[in-house]
PDB file of C-alpha atoms in Angstrom:
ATOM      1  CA  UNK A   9     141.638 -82.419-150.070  1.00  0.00           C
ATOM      2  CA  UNK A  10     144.018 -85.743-150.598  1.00  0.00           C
ATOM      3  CA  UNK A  11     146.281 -86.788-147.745  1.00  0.00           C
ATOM      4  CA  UNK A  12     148.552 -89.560-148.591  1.00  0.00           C
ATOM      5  CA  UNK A  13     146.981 -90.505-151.822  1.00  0.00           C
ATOM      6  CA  UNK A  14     143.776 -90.776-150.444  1.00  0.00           C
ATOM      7  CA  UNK A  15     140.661 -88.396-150.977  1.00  0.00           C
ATOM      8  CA  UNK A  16     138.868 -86.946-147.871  1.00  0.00           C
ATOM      9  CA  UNK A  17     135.165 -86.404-148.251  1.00  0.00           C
ATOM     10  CA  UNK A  18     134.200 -85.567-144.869  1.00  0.00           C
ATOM     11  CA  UNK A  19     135.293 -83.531-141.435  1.00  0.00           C
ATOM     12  CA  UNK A  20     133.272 -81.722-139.312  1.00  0.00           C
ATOM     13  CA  UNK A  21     131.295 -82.046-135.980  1.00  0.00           C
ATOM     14  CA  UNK A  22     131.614 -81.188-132.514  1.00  0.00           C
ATOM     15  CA  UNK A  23     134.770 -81.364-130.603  1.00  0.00           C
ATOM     16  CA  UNK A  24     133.504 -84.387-128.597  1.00  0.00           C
ATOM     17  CA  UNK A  25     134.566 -86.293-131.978  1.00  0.00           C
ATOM     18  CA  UNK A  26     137.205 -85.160-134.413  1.00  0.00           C
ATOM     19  CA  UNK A  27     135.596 -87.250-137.444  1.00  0.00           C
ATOM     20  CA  UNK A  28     137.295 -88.066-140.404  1.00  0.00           C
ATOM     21  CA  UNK A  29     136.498 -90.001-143.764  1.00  0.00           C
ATOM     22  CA  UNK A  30     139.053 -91.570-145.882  1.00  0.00           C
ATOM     23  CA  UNK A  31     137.607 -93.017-149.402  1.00  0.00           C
ATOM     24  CA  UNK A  32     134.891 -94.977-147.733  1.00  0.00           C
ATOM     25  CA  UNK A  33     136.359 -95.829-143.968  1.00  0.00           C
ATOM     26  CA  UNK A  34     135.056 -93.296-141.346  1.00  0.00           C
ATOM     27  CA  UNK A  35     137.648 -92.522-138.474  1.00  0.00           C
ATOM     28  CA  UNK A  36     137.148 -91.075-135.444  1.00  0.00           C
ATOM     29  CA  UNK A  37     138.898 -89.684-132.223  1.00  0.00           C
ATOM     30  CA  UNK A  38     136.623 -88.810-129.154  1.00  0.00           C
ATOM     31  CA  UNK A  39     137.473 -86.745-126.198  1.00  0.00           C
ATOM     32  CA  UNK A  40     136.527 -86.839-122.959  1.00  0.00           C
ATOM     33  CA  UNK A  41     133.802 -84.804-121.570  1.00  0.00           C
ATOM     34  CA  UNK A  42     135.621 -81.718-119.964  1.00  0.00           C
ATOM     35  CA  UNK A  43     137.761 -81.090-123.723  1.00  0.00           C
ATOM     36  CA  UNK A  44     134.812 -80.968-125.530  1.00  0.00           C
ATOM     37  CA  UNK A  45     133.507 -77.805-127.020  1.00  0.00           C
ATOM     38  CA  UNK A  46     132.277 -76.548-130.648  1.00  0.00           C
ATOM     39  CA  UNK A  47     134.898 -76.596-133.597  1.00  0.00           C
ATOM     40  CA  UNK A  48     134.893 -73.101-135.068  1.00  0.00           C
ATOM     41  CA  UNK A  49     137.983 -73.557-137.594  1.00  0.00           C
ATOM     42  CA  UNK A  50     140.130 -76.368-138.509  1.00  0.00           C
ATOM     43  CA  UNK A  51     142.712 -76.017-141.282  1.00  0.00           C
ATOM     44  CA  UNK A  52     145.352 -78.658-143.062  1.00  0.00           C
ATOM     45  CA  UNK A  53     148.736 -78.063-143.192  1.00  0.00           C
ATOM     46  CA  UNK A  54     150.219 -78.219-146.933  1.00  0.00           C
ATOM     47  CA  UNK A  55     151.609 -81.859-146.760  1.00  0.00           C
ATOM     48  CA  UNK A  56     148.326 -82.797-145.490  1.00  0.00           C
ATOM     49  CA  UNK A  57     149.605 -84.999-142.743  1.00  0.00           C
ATOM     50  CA  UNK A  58     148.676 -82.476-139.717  1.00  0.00           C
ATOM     51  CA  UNK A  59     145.186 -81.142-139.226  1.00  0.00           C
ATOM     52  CA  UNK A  60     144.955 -77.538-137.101  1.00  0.00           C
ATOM     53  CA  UNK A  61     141.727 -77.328-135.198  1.00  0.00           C
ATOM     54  CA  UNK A  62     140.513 -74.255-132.751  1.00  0.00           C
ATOM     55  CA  UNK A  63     137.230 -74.401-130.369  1.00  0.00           C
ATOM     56  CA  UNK A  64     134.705 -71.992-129.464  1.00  0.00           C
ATOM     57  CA  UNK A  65     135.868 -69.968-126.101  1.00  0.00           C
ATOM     58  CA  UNK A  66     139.108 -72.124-125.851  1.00  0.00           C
ATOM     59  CA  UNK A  67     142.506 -70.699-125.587  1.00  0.00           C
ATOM     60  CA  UNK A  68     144.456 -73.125-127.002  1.00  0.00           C
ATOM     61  CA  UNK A  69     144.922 -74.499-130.568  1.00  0.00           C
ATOM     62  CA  UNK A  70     144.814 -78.698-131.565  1.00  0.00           C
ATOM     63  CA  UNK A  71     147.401 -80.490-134.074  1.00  0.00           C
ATOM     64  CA  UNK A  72     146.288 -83.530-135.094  1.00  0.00           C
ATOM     65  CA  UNK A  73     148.540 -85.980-136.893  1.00  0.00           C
ATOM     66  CA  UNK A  74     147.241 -87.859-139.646  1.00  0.00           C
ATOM     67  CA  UNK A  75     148.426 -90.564-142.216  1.00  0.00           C
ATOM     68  CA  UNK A  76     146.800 -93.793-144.430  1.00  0.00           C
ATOM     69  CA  UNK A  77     145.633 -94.639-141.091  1.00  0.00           C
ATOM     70  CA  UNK A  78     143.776 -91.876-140.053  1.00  0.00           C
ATOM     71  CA  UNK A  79     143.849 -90.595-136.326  1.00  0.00           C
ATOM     72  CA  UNK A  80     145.633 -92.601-134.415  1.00  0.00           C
ATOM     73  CA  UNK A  81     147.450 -90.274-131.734  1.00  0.00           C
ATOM     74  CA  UNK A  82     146.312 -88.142-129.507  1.00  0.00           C
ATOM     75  CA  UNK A  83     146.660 -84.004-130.318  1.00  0.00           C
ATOM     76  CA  UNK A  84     149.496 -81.929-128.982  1.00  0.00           C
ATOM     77  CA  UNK A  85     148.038 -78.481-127.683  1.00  0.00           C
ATOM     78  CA  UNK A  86     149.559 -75.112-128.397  1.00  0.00           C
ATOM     79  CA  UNK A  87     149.176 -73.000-125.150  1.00  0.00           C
ATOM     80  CA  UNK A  88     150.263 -69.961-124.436  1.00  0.00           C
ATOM     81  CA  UNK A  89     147.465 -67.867-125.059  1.00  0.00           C
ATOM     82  CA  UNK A  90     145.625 -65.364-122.296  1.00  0.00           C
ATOM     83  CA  UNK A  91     142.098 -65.291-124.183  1.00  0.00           C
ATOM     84  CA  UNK A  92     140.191 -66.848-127.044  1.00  0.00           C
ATOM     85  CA  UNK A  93     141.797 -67.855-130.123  1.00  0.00           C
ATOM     86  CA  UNK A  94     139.898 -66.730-133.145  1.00  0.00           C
ATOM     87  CA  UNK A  95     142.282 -67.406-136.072  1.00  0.00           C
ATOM     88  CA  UNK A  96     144.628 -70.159-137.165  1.00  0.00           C
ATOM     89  CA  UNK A  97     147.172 -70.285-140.361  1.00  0.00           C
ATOM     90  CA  UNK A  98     149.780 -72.800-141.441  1.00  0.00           C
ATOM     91  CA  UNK A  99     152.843 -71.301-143.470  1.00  0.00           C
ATOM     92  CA  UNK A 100     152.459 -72.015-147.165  1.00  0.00           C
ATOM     93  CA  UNK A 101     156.633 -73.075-147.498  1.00  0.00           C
ATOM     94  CA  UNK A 102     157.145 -74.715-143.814  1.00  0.00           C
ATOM     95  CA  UNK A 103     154.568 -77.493-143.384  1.00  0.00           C
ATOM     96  CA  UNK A 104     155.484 -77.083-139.848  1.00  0.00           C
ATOM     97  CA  UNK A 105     155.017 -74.256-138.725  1.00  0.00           C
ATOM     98  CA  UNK A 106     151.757 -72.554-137.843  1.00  0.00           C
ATOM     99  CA  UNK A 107     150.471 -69.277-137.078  1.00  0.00           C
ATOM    100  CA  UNK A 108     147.614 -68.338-134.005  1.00  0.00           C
ATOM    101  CA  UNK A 109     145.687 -65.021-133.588  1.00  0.00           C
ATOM    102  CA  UNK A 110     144.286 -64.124-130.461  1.00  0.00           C
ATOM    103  CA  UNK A 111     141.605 -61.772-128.759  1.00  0.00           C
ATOM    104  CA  UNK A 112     144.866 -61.129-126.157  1.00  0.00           C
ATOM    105  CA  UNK A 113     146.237 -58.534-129.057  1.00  0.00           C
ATOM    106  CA  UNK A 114     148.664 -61.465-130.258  1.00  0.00           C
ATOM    107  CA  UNK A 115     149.339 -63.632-132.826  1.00  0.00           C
ATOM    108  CA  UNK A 116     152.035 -66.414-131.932  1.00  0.00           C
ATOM    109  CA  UNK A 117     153.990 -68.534-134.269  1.00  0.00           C
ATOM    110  CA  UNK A 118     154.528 -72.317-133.656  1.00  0.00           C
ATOM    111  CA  UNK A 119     157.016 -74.947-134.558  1.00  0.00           C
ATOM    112  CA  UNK A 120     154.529 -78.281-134.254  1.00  0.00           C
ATOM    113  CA  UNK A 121     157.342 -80.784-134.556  1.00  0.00           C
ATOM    114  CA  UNK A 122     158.619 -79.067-130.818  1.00  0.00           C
ATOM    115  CA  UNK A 123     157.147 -78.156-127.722  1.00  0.00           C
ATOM    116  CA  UNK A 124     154.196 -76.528-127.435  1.00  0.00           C
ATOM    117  CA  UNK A 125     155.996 -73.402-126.650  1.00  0.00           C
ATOM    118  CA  UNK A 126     155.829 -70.685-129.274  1.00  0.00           C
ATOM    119  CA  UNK A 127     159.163 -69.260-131.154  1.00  0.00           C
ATOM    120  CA  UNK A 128     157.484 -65.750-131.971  1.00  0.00           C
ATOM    121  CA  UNK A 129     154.962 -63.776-130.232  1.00  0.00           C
ATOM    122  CA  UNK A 130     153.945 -60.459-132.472  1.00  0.00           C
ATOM    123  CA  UNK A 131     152.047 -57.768-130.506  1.00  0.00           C
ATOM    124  CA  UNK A 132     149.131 -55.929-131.842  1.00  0.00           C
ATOM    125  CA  UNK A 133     147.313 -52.517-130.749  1.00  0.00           C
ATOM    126  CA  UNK A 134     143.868 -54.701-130.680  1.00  0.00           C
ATOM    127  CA  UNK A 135     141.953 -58.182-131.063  1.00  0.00           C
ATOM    128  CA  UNK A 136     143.356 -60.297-133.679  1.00  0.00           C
ATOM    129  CA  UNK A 137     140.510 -61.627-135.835  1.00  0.00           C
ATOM    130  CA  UNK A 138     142.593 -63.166-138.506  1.00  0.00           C
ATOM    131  CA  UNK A 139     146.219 -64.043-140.277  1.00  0.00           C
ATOM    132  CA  UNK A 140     147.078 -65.759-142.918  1.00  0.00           C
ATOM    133  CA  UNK A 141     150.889 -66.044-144.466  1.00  0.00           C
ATOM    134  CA  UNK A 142     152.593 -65.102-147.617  1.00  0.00           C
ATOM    135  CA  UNK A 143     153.662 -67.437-150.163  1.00  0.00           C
ATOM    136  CA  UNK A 144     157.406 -67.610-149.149  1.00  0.00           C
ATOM    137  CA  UNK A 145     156.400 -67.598-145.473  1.00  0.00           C
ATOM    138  CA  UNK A 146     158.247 -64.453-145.103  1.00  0.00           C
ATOM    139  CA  UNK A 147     155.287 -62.222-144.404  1.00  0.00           C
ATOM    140  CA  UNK A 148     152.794 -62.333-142.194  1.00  0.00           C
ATOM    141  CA  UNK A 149     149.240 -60.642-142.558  1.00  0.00           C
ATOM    142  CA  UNK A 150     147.037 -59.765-139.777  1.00  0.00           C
ATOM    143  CA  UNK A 151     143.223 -58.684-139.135  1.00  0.00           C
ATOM    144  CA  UNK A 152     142.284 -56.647-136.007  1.00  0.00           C
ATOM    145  CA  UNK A 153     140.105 -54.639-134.232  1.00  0.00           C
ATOM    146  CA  UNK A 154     140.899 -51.740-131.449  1.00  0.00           C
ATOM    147  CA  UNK A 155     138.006 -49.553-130.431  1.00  0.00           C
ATOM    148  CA  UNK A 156     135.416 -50.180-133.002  1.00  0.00           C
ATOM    149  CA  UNK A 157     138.063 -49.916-135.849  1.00  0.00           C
ATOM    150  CA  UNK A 158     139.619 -51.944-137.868  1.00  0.00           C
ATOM    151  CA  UNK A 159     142.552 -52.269-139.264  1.00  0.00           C
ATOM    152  CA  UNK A 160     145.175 -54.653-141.667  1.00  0.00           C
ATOM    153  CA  UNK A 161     148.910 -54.844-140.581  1.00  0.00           C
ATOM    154  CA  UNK A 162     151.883 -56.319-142.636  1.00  0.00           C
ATOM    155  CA  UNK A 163     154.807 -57.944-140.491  1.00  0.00           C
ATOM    156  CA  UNK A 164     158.466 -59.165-142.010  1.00  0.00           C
ATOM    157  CA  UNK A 165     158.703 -62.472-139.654  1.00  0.00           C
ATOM    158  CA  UNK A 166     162.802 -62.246-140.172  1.00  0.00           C
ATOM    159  CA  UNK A 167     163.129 -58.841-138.720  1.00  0.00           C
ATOM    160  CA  UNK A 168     160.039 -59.346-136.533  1.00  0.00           C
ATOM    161  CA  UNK A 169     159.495 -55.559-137.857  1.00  0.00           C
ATOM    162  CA  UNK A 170     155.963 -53.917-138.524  1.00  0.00           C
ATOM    163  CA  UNK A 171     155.607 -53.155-142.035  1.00  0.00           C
ATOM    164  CA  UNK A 172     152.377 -51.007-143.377  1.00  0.00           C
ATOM    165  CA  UNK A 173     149.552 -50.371-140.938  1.00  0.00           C
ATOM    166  CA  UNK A 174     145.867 -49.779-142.528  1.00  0.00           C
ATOM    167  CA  UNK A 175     142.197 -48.616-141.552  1.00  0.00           C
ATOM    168  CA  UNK A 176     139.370 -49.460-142.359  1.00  0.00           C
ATOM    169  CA  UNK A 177     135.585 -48.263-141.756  1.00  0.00           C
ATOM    170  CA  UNK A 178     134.095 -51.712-141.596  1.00  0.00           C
ATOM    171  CA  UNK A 179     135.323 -55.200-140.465  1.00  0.00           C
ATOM    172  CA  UNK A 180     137.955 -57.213-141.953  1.00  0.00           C
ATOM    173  CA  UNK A 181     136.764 -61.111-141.472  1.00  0.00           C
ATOM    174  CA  UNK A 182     139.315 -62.602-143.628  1.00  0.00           C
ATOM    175  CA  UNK A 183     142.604 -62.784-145.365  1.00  0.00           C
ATOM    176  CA  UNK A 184     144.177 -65.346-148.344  1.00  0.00           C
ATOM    177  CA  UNK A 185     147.568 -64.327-149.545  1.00  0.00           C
ATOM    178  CA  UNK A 186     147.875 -65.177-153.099  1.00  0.00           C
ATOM    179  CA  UNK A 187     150.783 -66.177-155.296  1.00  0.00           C
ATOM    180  CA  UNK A 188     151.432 -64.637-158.433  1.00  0.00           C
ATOM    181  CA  UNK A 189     150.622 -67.070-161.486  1.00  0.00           C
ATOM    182  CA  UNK A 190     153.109 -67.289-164.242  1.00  0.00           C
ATOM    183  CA  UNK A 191     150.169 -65.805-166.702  1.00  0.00           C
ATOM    184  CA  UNK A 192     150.392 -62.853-164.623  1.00  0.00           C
ATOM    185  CA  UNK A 193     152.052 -59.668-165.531  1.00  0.00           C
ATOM    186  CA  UNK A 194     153.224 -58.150-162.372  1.00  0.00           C
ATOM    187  CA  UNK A 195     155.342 -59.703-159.885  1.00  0.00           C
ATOM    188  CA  UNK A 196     155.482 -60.577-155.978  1.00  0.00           C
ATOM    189  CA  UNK A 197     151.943 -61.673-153.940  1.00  0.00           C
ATOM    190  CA  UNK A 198     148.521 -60.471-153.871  1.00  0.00           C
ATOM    191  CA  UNK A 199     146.302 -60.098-150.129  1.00  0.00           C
ATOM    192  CA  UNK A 200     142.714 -60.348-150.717  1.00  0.00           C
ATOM    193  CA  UNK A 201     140.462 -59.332-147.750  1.00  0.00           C
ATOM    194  CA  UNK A 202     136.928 -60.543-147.173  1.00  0.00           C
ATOM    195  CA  UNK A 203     135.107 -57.644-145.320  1.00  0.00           C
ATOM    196  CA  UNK A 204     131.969 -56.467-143.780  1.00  0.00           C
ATOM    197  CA  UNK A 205     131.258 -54.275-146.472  1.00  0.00           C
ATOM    198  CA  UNK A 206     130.469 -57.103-148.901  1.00  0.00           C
ATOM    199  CA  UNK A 207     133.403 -55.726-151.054  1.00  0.00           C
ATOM    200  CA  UNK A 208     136.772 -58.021-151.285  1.00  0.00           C
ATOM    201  CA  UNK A 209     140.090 -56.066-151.123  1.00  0.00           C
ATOM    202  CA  UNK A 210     142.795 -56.505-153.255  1.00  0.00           C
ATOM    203  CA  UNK A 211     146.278 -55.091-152.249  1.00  0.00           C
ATOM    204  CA  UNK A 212     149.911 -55.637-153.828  1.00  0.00           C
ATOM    205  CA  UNK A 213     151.706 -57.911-151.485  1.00  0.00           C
ATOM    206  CA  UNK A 214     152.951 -56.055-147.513  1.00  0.00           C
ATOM    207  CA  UNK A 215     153.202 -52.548-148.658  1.00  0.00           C
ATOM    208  CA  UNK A 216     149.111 -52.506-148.777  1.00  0.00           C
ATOM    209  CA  UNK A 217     149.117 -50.595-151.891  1.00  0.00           C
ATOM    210  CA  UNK A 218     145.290 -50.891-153.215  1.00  0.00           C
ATOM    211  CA  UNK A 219     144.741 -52.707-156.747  1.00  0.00           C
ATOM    212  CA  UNK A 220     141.021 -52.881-156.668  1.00  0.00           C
ATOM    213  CA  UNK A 221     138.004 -54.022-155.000  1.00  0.00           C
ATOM    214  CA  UNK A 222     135.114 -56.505-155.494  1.00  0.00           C
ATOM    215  CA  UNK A 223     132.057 -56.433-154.688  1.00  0.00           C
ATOM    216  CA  UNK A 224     130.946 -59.510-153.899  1.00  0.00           C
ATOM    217  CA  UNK A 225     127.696 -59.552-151.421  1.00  0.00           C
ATOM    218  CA  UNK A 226     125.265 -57.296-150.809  1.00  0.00           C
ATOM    219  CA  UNK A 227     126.019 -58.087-146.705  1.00  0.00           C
ATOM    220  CA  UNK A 228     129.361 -59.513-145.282  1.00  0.00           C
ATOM    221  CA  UNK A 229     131.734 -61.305-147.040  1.00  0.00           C
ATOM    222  CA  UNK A 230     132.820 -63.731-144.407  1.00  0.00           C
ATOM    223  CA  UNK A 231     135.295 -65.936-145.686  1.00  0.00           C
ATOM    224  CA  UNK A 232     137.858 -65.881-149.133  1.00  0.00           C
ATOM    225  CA  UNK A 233     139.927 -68.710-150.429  1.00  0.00           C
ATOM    226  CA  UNK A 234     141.256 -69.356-154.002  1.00  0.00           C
ATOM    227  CA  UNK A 235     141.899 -71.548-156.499  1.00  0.00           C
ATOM    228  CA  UNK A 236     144.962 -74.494-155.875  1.00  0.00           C
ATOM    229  CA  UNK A 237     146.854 -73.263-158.890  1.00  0.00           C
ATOM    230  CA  UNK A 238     146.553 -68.893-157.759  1.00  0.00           C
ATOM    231  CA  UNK A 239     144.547 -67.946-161.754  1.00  0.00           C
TER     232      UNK A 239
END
């Protein structure tokens, strides 16, 4: 990943230091004692000048602020939350604005340049798992389990209206919305789902209309991303 010019080779750790390598100069920001916990996702927005972070068992999300300097302020926290945060998405047209999903059945959405009060608060019929937003940041795509099933939802964030509501026999442990490439034939995005079955999903952007599927692993497929330019 390059913010400001400048390649980054290395982030990871504990949350007792948010560590952070830029060409060959190592930053790092610790915390103190009581703040520190594992890191289970961090996540750039698409400028690359804020860095998302979420911690095992905590119920609030980090944004960290970075330039050529590296970490040099402290985080602002997004609370608002009633139980574990297990997902975290930036929009792909607002650098911005950022979306959490939570085991409290919601998934808020954040301005970062405010307060740390969220503008939108969707409600779900279970544990949100994951989300992940569509190209135009329009759309919203959400992951979630109620009662030992699973299921995919679609939202339109202008109308904060439900869209198409899906289920699935096995667990859904990711989501990637995908532009359409100009090589492409059809219009409009693409949602690919990772999923417990070992089997990627493909569907034809919030109506959930099935294109394919792929299998990928012979056990869970935990995690899907794709390529910068969307071949």
């Amino acid at each position: 990943r390059r913010v400001h010019g400048e390649s980054i080779r290395e982030l990871g750790g504990k949350m007792d230091a948010l560590k952070l390598r830029l060409n060959d100069k190592m930053h790092e920001h610790k915390l103190p004692p009581q703040k520190r916990r594992a890191v289970s996702s961090v996540k750039w927005n698409i400028l690359g000048n804020r860095l998302a972070s979420i911690s095992s068992e905590a119920t609030h999300a980090r944004i960290w602020p970075i330039d050529h300097q590296g970490l040099h302020k402290e985080p602002t926290e997004l609370r608002g939350h009633e139980d574990i945060i297990n997902s975290i998405a930036w929009s792909q047209d607002k650098p911005d604005s950022i979306a959490t999903g939570s085991i409290d059945r919601t998934v808020r959405l954040w301005d970062t340049r405010a307060s740390n009060k969220s503008y939108m608060t969707l409600r779900n019929d279970g544990e949100v798992f994951n989300v992940d937003w569509s190209s135009d940041g329009n759309l919203l795509a959400v992951a979630y389990r109620s009662q030992q099933e699973h299921f995919i939802s679609t939202w339109d964030l202008n109308k904060k209206k439900l869209l198409k509501k899906l289920k699935f026999p096995f667990e859904v442990l990711d989501l990637c919305w995908a532009r359409t490439h100009q090589d492409m034939n059809v219009p409009g995005d693409y949602l690919f789902a990772a999923t417990g079955a070992g089997v990627v999903l493909i569907f034809k952007n919030a109506t959930l209309h099935s294109l394919c599927q792929i299998q990928t692993h012979v056990s869970r497929t935990y995690c899907i991303d794709l390529h910068p330019s969307h071949k």
